[in-house]
Amino acid sequence: MTQWSLFKLAVIFLTRVPIKLTASVTDTDINQSSRYFACVGVCIGLVMAFLLWALSLVLPMSVAILFTIGASLLLTGAFHEDGFADVWDGFGGGWSQQQKLDIMKDSRLGTYGSVALLILMLSKFHLMLTLSSNLFALLWGIVLAQSLSRLNATSLIGKLPYVQLDAQSKVKPVAKSLQLACRAILYLTGIAVIAIASVCSVLTLWQVIALIVTLWLTRLLCQYWFKKQLGGYTGDCLGAAQQISELMIYTFLVVSLI
């Protein structure tokens, strides 16, 4: 596949945007497309930021933020939020590794997942509302959160054994390995986003360093959590890591900018 086709495949994988590919898609193509996950996050962030800015012109900020969060769920199909809820259901309700995996594959939402998802969405809403006292920082924060959280989650691939036993898992082709070229493009995307934010005076040099350390610690803690619970990770774990990273970025921005 061409690089443009791999980018479109990444968009198809992470969103509900109706894009068609004329070429047949292999597991290798899906794996290679992971290099553009952070780039897709930038696109999602830009759409959300523009929508929030437009809505804030005619609606109270709290309503504009709520509608923007809702629109992002429609745009992505709540792909990562579903994984986040499944992880809490599995880790909270299962005792053995197999029990946890079975619960995580169950399409039904349990108490642990419901409560965790509620806390997650409320936390995002209130953090974004707090950031809205500086609208420019909030709009940039959305782009940073959507892109860097996907970078952080994708960079977990290959750090632990992939333990999902379901051969039909949608994430399996991506989650089994991450080649050096994919990691390079992922990190270059993240560096570019952070650099532009710094040039636009959103973040100082020390805040950039602190943000990178925050993301590294978040990934390290997620890695330890998944290893302790499963001895590895699944596609749901990557979704949970993305959501946790996104939440940590918003928290960091509130602490450092407000």
mmCIF file of C-alpha atoms in Angstrom:
data_model
loop_
_atom_site.group_PDB
_atom_site.id
_atom_site.type_symbol
_atom_site.label_atom_id
_atom_site.label_comp_id
_atom_site.label_asym_id
_atom_site.label_seq_id
_atom_site.Cartn_x
_atom_site.Cartn_y
_atom_site.Cartn_z
ATOM 1 C CA MET A 1 0.000 0.000 0.000
ATOM 2 C CA THR A 2 1.034 3.618 -0.564
ATOM 3 C CA GLN A 3 1.509 5.857 2.475
ATOM 4 C CA TRP A 4 -1.717 7.692 1.598
ATOM 5 C CA SER A 5 -3.596 4.391 1.540
ATOM 6 C CA LEU A 6 -2.099 3.453 4.918
ATOM 7 C CA PHE A 7 -3.267 6.784 6.330
ATOM 8 C CA LYS A 8 -6.784 6.200 4.997
ATOM 9 C CA LEU A 9 -6.717 2.714 6.500
ATOM 10 C CA ALA A 10 -5.772 4.249 9.859
ATOM 11 C CA VAL A 11 -8.746 6.621 9.552
ATOM 12 C CA ILE A 12 -11.048 3.675 8.785
ATOM 13 C CA PHE A 13 -9.649 1.730 11.740
ATOM 14 C CA LEU A 14 -10.012 4.513 14.330
ATOM 15 C CA THR A 15 -13.113 6.365 13.157
ATOM 16 C CA ARG A 16 -16.501 5.965 11.494
ATOM 17 C CA VAL A 17 -15.588 8.222 8.569
ATOM 18 C CA PRO A 18 -16.926 6.518 5.395
ATOM 19 C CA ILE A 19 -13.741 6.030 3.363
ATOM 20 C CA LYS A 20 -13.362 3.327 0.740
ATOM 21 C CA LEU A 21 -10.174 1.542 -0.282
ATOM 22 C CA THR A 22 -9.977 0.025 -3.755
ATOM 23 C CA ALA A 23 -7.096 -2.337 -2.901
ATOM 24 C CA SER A 24 -7.520 -5.464 -0.791
ATOM 25 C CA VAL A 25 -6.332 -5.118 2.814
ATOM 26 C CA THR A 26 -4.075 -7.608 4.572
ATOM 27 C CA ASP A 27 -3.172 -7.963 8.241
ATOM 28 C CA THR A 28 0.250 -6.523 7.396
ATOM 29 C CA ASP A 29 -1.383 -3.412 5.924
ATOM 30 C CA ILE A 30 -3.456 -2.921 9.076
ATOM 31 C CA ASN A 31 -0.316 -3.290 11.186
ATOM 32 C CA GLN A 32 1.578 -0.797 9.016
ATOM 33 C CA SER A 33 -1.256 1.735 9.259
ATOM 34 C CA SER A 34 -0.596 2.114 13.008
ATOM 35 C CA ARG A 35 2.198 4.579 12.147
ATOM 36 C CA TYR A 36 -0.529 7.143 11.390
ATOM 37 C CA PHE A 37 -2.664 6.670 14.519
ATOM 38 C CA ALA A 38 -1.268 9.819 16.139
ATOM 39 C CA CYS A 39 -1.823 11.701 12.869
ATOM 40 C CA VAL A 40 -5.460 10.564 12.845
ATOM 41 C CA GLY A 41 -5.626 11.827 16.433
ATOM 42 C CA VAL A 42 -4.497 15.250 15.189
ATOM 43 C CA CYS A 43 -7.334 15.242 12.638
ATOM 44 C CA ILE A 44 -9.882 14.220 15.279
ATOM 45 C CA GLY A 45 -8.564 16.933 17.594
ATOM 46 C CA LEU A 46 -8.802 19.609 14.896
ATOM 47 C CA VAL A 47 -12.396 18.632 14.090
ATOM 48 C CA MET A 48 -13.309 18.740 17.783
ATOM 49 C CA ALA A 49 -11.535 22.059 18.327
ATOM 50 C CA PHE A 50 -13.245 23.700 15.359
ATOM 51 C CA LEU A 51 -16.639 22.354 16.428
ATOM 52 C CA LEU A 52 -16.154 23.585 19.997
ATOM 53 C CA TRP A 53 -15.097 27.028 18.818
ATOM 54 C CA ALA A 54 -18.120 27.278 16.494
ATOM 55 C CA LEU A 55 -20.572 26.057 19.136
ATOM 56 C CA SER A 56 -19.120 28.413 21.763
ATOM 57 C CA LEU A 57 -20.176 31.365 19.596
ATOM 58 C CA VAL A 58 -23.872 30.542 20.044
ATOM 59 C CA LEU A 59 -24.076 28.303 23.123
ATOM 60 C CA PRO A 60 -22.882 28.419 26.729
ATOM 61 C CA MET A 61 -19.427 26.882 27.033
ATOM 62 C CA SER A 62 -20.630 23.967 29.154
ATOM 63 C CA VAL A 63 -23.181 22.980 26.499
ATOM 64 C CA ALA A 64 -20.651 23.457 23.689
ATOM 65 C CA ILE A 65 -18.193 21.137 25.462
ATOM 66 C CA LEU A 66 -20.888 18.531 26.081
ATOM 67 C CA PHE A 67 -21.953 18.561 22.422
ATOM 68 C CA THR A 68 -18.314 18.373 21.286
ATOM 69 C CA ILE A 69 -17.667 15.322 23.454
ATOM 70 C CA GLY A 70 -20.829 13.730 22.053
ATOM 71 C CA ALA A 71 -19.737 14.480 18.494
ATOM 72 C CA SER A 72 -16.333 12.906 19.140
ATOM 73 C CA LEU A 73 -18.048 9.705 20.298
ATOM 74 C CA LEU A 74 -20.036 9.614 17.054
ATOM 75 C CA LEU A 75 -16.888 10.311 15.031
ATOM 76 C CA THR A 76 -14.882 7.485 16.617
ATOM 77 C CA GLY A 77 -17.727 5.095 17.399
ATOM 78 C CA ALA A 78 -16.626 5.266 21.078
ATOM 79 C CA PHE A 79 -13.919 2.809 20.025
ATOM 80 C CA HIS A 80 -11.483 3.535 22.865
ATOM 81 C CA GLU A 81 -14.180 4.209 25.462
ATOM 82 C CA ASP A 82 -15.537 0.712 24.831
ATOM 83 C CA GLY A 83 -12.099 -0.777 25.502
ATOM 84 C CA PHE A 84 -11.740 1.307 28.664
ATOM 85 C CA ALA A 85 -15.059 0.018 30.026
ATOM 86 C CA ASP A 86 -14.238 -3.594 29.078
ATOM 87 C CA VAL A 87 -10.919 -3.402 30.922
ATOM 88 C CA TRP A 88 -12.574 -2.224 34.136
ATOM 89 C CA ASP A 89 -15.238 -4.902 33.852
ATOM 90 C CA GLY A 90 -12.641 -7.614 33.270
ATOM 91 C CA PHE A 91 -10.131 -6.513 35.874
ATOM 92 C CA GLY A 92 -12.835 -5.803 38.438
ATOM 93 C CA GLY A 93 -14.975 -8.903 37.919
ATOM 94 C CA GLY A 94 -12.489 -11.638 37.023
ATOM 95 C CA TRP A 95 -10.125 -13.614 39.224
ATOM 96 C CA SER A 96 -8.033 -15.606 36.771
ATOM 97 C CA GLN A 97 -6.529 -14.417 33.502
ATOM 98 C CA GLN A 98 -9.042 -16.466 31.506
ATOM 99 C CA GLN A 99 -11.997 -15.093 33.485
ATOM 100 C CA LYS A 100 -10.831 -11.547 32.852
ATOM 101 C CA LEU A 101 -10.392 -12.192 29.123
ATOM 102 C CA ASP A 102 -13.838 -13.815 28.903
ATOM 103 C CA ILE A 103 -15.486 -10.857 30.654
ATOM 104 C CA MET A 104 -13.643 -8.368 28.434
ATOM 105 C CA LYS A 105 -14.921 -10.134 25.298
ATOM 106 C CA ASP A 106 -18.522 -10.033 26.587
ATOM 107 C CA SER A 107 -20.500 -7.378 24.708
ATOM 108 C CA ARG A 108 -22.553 -6.547 27.806
ATOM 109 C CA LEU A 109 -21.498 -3.656 30.054
ATOM 110 C CA GLY A 110 -21.102 -4.433 33.756
ATOM 111 C CA THR A 111 -21.117 -2.362 36.928
ATOM 112 C CA TYR A 112 -17.357 -1.754 37.033
ATOM 113 C CA GLY A 113 -17.270 -0.627 33.421
ATOM 114 C CA SER A 114 -20.363 1.580 33.785
ATOM 115 C CA VAL A 115 -19.061 3.385 36.857
ATOM 116 C CA ALA A 116 -15.566 3.801 35.398
ATOM 117 C CA LEU A 117 -16.996 5.170 32.137
ATOM 118 C CA LEU A 118 -19.234 7.611 34.013
ATOM 119 C CA ILE A 119 -16.301 8.910 36.062
ATOM 120 C CA LEU A 120 -14.179 9.169 32.915
ATOM 121 C CA MET A 121 -16.701 11.237 30.962
ATOM 122 C CA LEU A 122 -17.505 13.500 33.910
ATOM 123 C CA SER A 123 -13.789 14.065 34.501
ATOM 124 C CA LYS A 124 -13.200 14.988 30.857
ATOM 125 C CA PHE A 125 -16.135 17.387 30.882
ATOM 126 C CA HIS A 126 -15.081 19.201 34.058
ATOM 127 C CA LEU A 127 -11.411 19.384 33.077
ATOM 128 C CA MET A 128 -12.311 20.838 29.674
ATOM 129 C CA LEU A 129 -14.729 23.263 31.303
ATOM 130 C CA THR A 130 -11.984 24.404 33.675
ATOM 131 C CA LEU A 131 -9.598 24.865 30.739
ATOM 132 C CA SER A 132 -12.225 26.934 28.897
ATOM 133 C CA SER A 133 -11.253 29.992 30.963
ATOM 134 C CA ASN A 134 -8.458 30.131 28.374
ATOM 135 C CA LEU A 135 -10.211 29.134 25.141
ATOM 136 C CA PHE A 136 -7.020 29.122 23.089
ATOM 137 C CA ALA A 137 -5.409 26.710 25.570
ATOM 138 C CA LEU A 138 -8.498 24.488 25.533
ATOM 139 C CA LEU A 139 -8.591 24.264 21.736
ATOM 140 C CA TRP A 140 -4.896 23.386 21.613
ATOM 141 C CA GLY A 141 -5.353 21.040 24.566
ATOM 142 C CA ILE A 142 -7.925 19.048 22.603
ATOM 143 C CA VAL A 143 -5.501 18.579 19.711
ATOM 144 C CA LEU A 144 -2.690 17.595 22.086
ATOM 145 C CA ALA A 145 -4.901 15.178 23.998
ATOM 146 C CA GLN A 146 -6.324 13.442 20.938
ATOM 147 C CA SER A 147 -2.969 13.000 19.207
ATOM 148 C CA LEU A 148 -0.569 12.298 22.081
ATOM 149 C CA SER A 149 -2.950 9.887 23.816
ATOM 150 C CA ARG A 150 -3.094 7.740 20.673
ATOM 151 C CA LEU A 151 0.683 7.921 20.374
ATOM 152 C CA ASN A 152 1.060 6.830 23.997
ATOM 153 C CA ALA A 153 -1.333 3.897 23.621
ATOM 154 C CA THR A 154 0.112 2.723 20.303
ATOM 155 C CA SER A 155 3.654 2.867 21.686
ATOM 156 C CA LEU A 156 2.651 0.135 24.158
ATOM 157 C CA ILE A 157 2.461 -2.369 21.317
ATOM 158 C CA GLY A 158 5.227 -4.934 21.628
ATOM 159 C CA LYS A 159 6.166 -3.879 25.164
ATOM 160 C CA LEU A 160 4.191 -6.834 26.590
ATOM 161 C CA PRO A 161 2.917 -10.157 25.198
ATOM 162 C CA TYR A 162 -0.374 -9.963 23.305
ATOM 163 C CA VAL A 163 -2.711 -12.273 25.253
ATOM 164 C CA GLN A 164 -6.041 -12.003 23.412
ATOM 165 C CA LEU A 165 -6.986 -15.534 22.343
ATOM 166 C CA ASP A 166 -9.722 -14.468 19.912
ATOM 167 C CA ALA A 167 -8.345 -14.947 16.399
ATOM 168 C CA GLN A 168 -11.095 -12.696 15.007
ATOM 169 C CA SER A 169 -10.155 -9.713 17.162
ATOM 170 C CA LYS A 170 -10.179 -6.512 15.100
ATOM 171 C CA VAL A 171 -7.090 -5.191 16.882
ATOM 172 C CA LYS A 172 -4.981 -8.354 16.627
ATOM 173 C CA PRO A 173 -3.131 -7.428 13.384
ATOM 174 C CA VAL A 174 -2.117 -4.089 14.943
ATOM 175 C CA ALA A 175 -1.421 -5.220 18.491
ATOM 176 C CA LYS A 176 1.057 -8.021 17.871
ATOM 177 C CA SER A 177 4.038 -5.888 16.793
ATOM 178 C CA LEU A 178 5.136 -2.353 15.966
ATOM 179 C CA GLN A 179 7.976 -1.921 13.495
ATOM 180 C CA LEU A 180 10.725 0.671 13.865
ATOM 181 C CA ALA A 181 9.412 2.736 10.937
ATOM 182 C CA CYS A 182 5.970 2.867 12.560
ATOM 183 C CA ARG A 183 7.431 4.014 15.878
ATOM 184 C CA ALA A 184 9.523 6.656 14.099
ATOM 185 C CA ILE A 185 6.520 8.229 12.329
ATOM 186 C CA LEU A 186 4.433 8.022 15.520
ATOM 187 C CA TYR A 187 7.034 9.876 17.571
ATOM 188 C CA LEU A 188 7.774 12.395 14.818
ATOM 189 C CA THR A 189 4.060 13.243 14.720
ATOM 190 C CA GLY A 190 4.038 13.761 18.479
ATOM 191 C CA ILE A 191 7.186 15.904 18.346
ATOM 192 C CA ALA A 192 5.664 18.053 15.597
ATOM 193 C CA VAL A 193 2.433 18.637 17.536
ATOM 194 C CA ILE A 194 4.295 19.541 20.721
ATOM 195 C CA ALA A 195 6.713 21.802 18.825
ATOM 196 C CA ILE A 196 3.876 23.728 17.159
ATOM 197 C CA ALA A 197 2.108 24.098 20.523
ATOM 198 C CA SER A 198 5.336 25.461 21.976
ATOM 199 C CA VAL A 199 5.848 27.896 19.076
ATOM 200 C CA CYS A 200 2.261 29.108 19.552
ATOM 201 C CA SER A 201 3.136 29.842 23.210
ATOM 202 C CA VAL A 202 0.730 27.237 24.569
ATOM 203 C CA LEU A 203 3.520 25.386 26.395
ATOM 204 C CA THR A 204 6.881 26.546 27.712
ATOM 205 C CA LEU A 205 9.983 24.364 27.428
ATOM 206 C CA TRP A 206 9.630 23.172 31.018
ATOM 207 C CA GLN A 207 5.956 22.366 30.485
ATOM 208 C CA VAL A 208 6.887 20.359 27.381
ATOM 209 C CA ILE A 209 9.397 18.354 29.402
ATOM 210 C CA ALA A 210 6.866 17.856 32.209
ATOM 211 C CA LEU A 211 4.201 16.717 29.716
ATOM 212 C CA ILE A 212 6.563 14.169 28.159
ATOM 213 C CA VAL A 213 7.445 12.834 31.618
ATOM 214 C CA THR A 214 3.739 12.652 32.490
ATOM 215 C CA LEU A 215 2.994 10.625 29.359
ATOM 216 C CA TRP A 216 5.973 8.322 29.973
ATOM 217 C CA LEU A 217 4.879 7.666 33.568
ATOM 218 C CA THR A 218 1.302 7.070 32.425
ATOM 219 C CA ARG A 219 2.469 4.497 29.879
ATOM 220 C CA LEU A 220 4.719 2.864 32.476
ATOM 221 C CA LEU A 221 1.858 2.564 34.970
ATOM 222 C CA CYS A 222 -0.506 1.175 32.328
ATOM 223 C CA GLN A 223 2.150 -1.332 31.298
ATOM 224 C CA TYR A 224 2.610 -2.451 34.920
ATOM 225 C CA TRP A 225 -1.181 -2.643 35.465
ATOM 226 C CA PHE A 226 -1.783 -4.777 32.371
ATOM 227 C CA LYS A 227 1.128 -7.075 33.182
ATOM 228 C CA LYS A 228 -0.075 -7.546 36.760
ATOM 229 C CA GLN A 229 -3.670 -8.260 35.708
ATOM 230 C CA LEU A 230 -3.193 -10.250 32.482
ATOM 231 C CA GLY A 231 0.496 -10.952 32.071
ATOM 232 C CA GLY A 232 0.222 -8.942 28.852
ATOM 233 C CA TYR A 233 -2.277 -6.773 27.006
ATOM 234 C CA THR A 234 -5.215 -6.887 24.610
ATOM 235 C CA GLY A 235 -6.797 -4.440 22.185
ATOM 236 C CA ASP A 236 -9.108 -3.305 24.992
ATOM 237 C CA CYS A 237 -6.032 -2.482 27.066
ATOM 238 C CA LEU A 238 -4.762 -0.206 24.295
ATOM 239 C CA GLY A 239 -8.141 1.567 24.266
ATOM 240 C CA ALA A 240 -7.970 1.986 28.039
ATOM 241 C CA ALA A 241 -4.413 3.332 27.783
ATOM 242 C CA GLN A 242 -5.570 5.909 25.224
ATOM 243 C CA GLN A 243 -8.409 7.105 27.438
ATOM 244 C CA ILE A 244 -6.236 7.252 30.553
ATOM 245 C CA SER A 245 -3.543 9.151 28.629
ATOM 246 C CA GLU A 246 -6.122 11.607 27.285
ATOM 247 C CA LEU A 247 -7.434 12.227 30.789
ATOM 248 C CA MET A 248 -3.912 12.736 32.135
ATOM 249 C CA ILE A 249 -3.144 15.288 29.405
ATOM 250 C CA TYR A 250 -6.228 17.336 30.274
ATOM 251 C CA THR A 251 -5.324 17.085 33.964
ATOM 252 C CA PHE A 252 -1.760 18.178 33.262
ATOM 253 C CA LEU A 253 -2.959 21.189 31.249
ATOM 254 C CA VAL A 254 -5.360 22.265 34.009
ATOM 255 C CA VAL A 255 -2.627 22.019 36.639
ATOM 256 C CA SER A 256 0.027 23.781 34.542
ATOM 257 C CA LEU A 257 -1.993 26.396 32.650
ATOM 258 C CA ILE A 258 -4.904 27.415 34.892
#
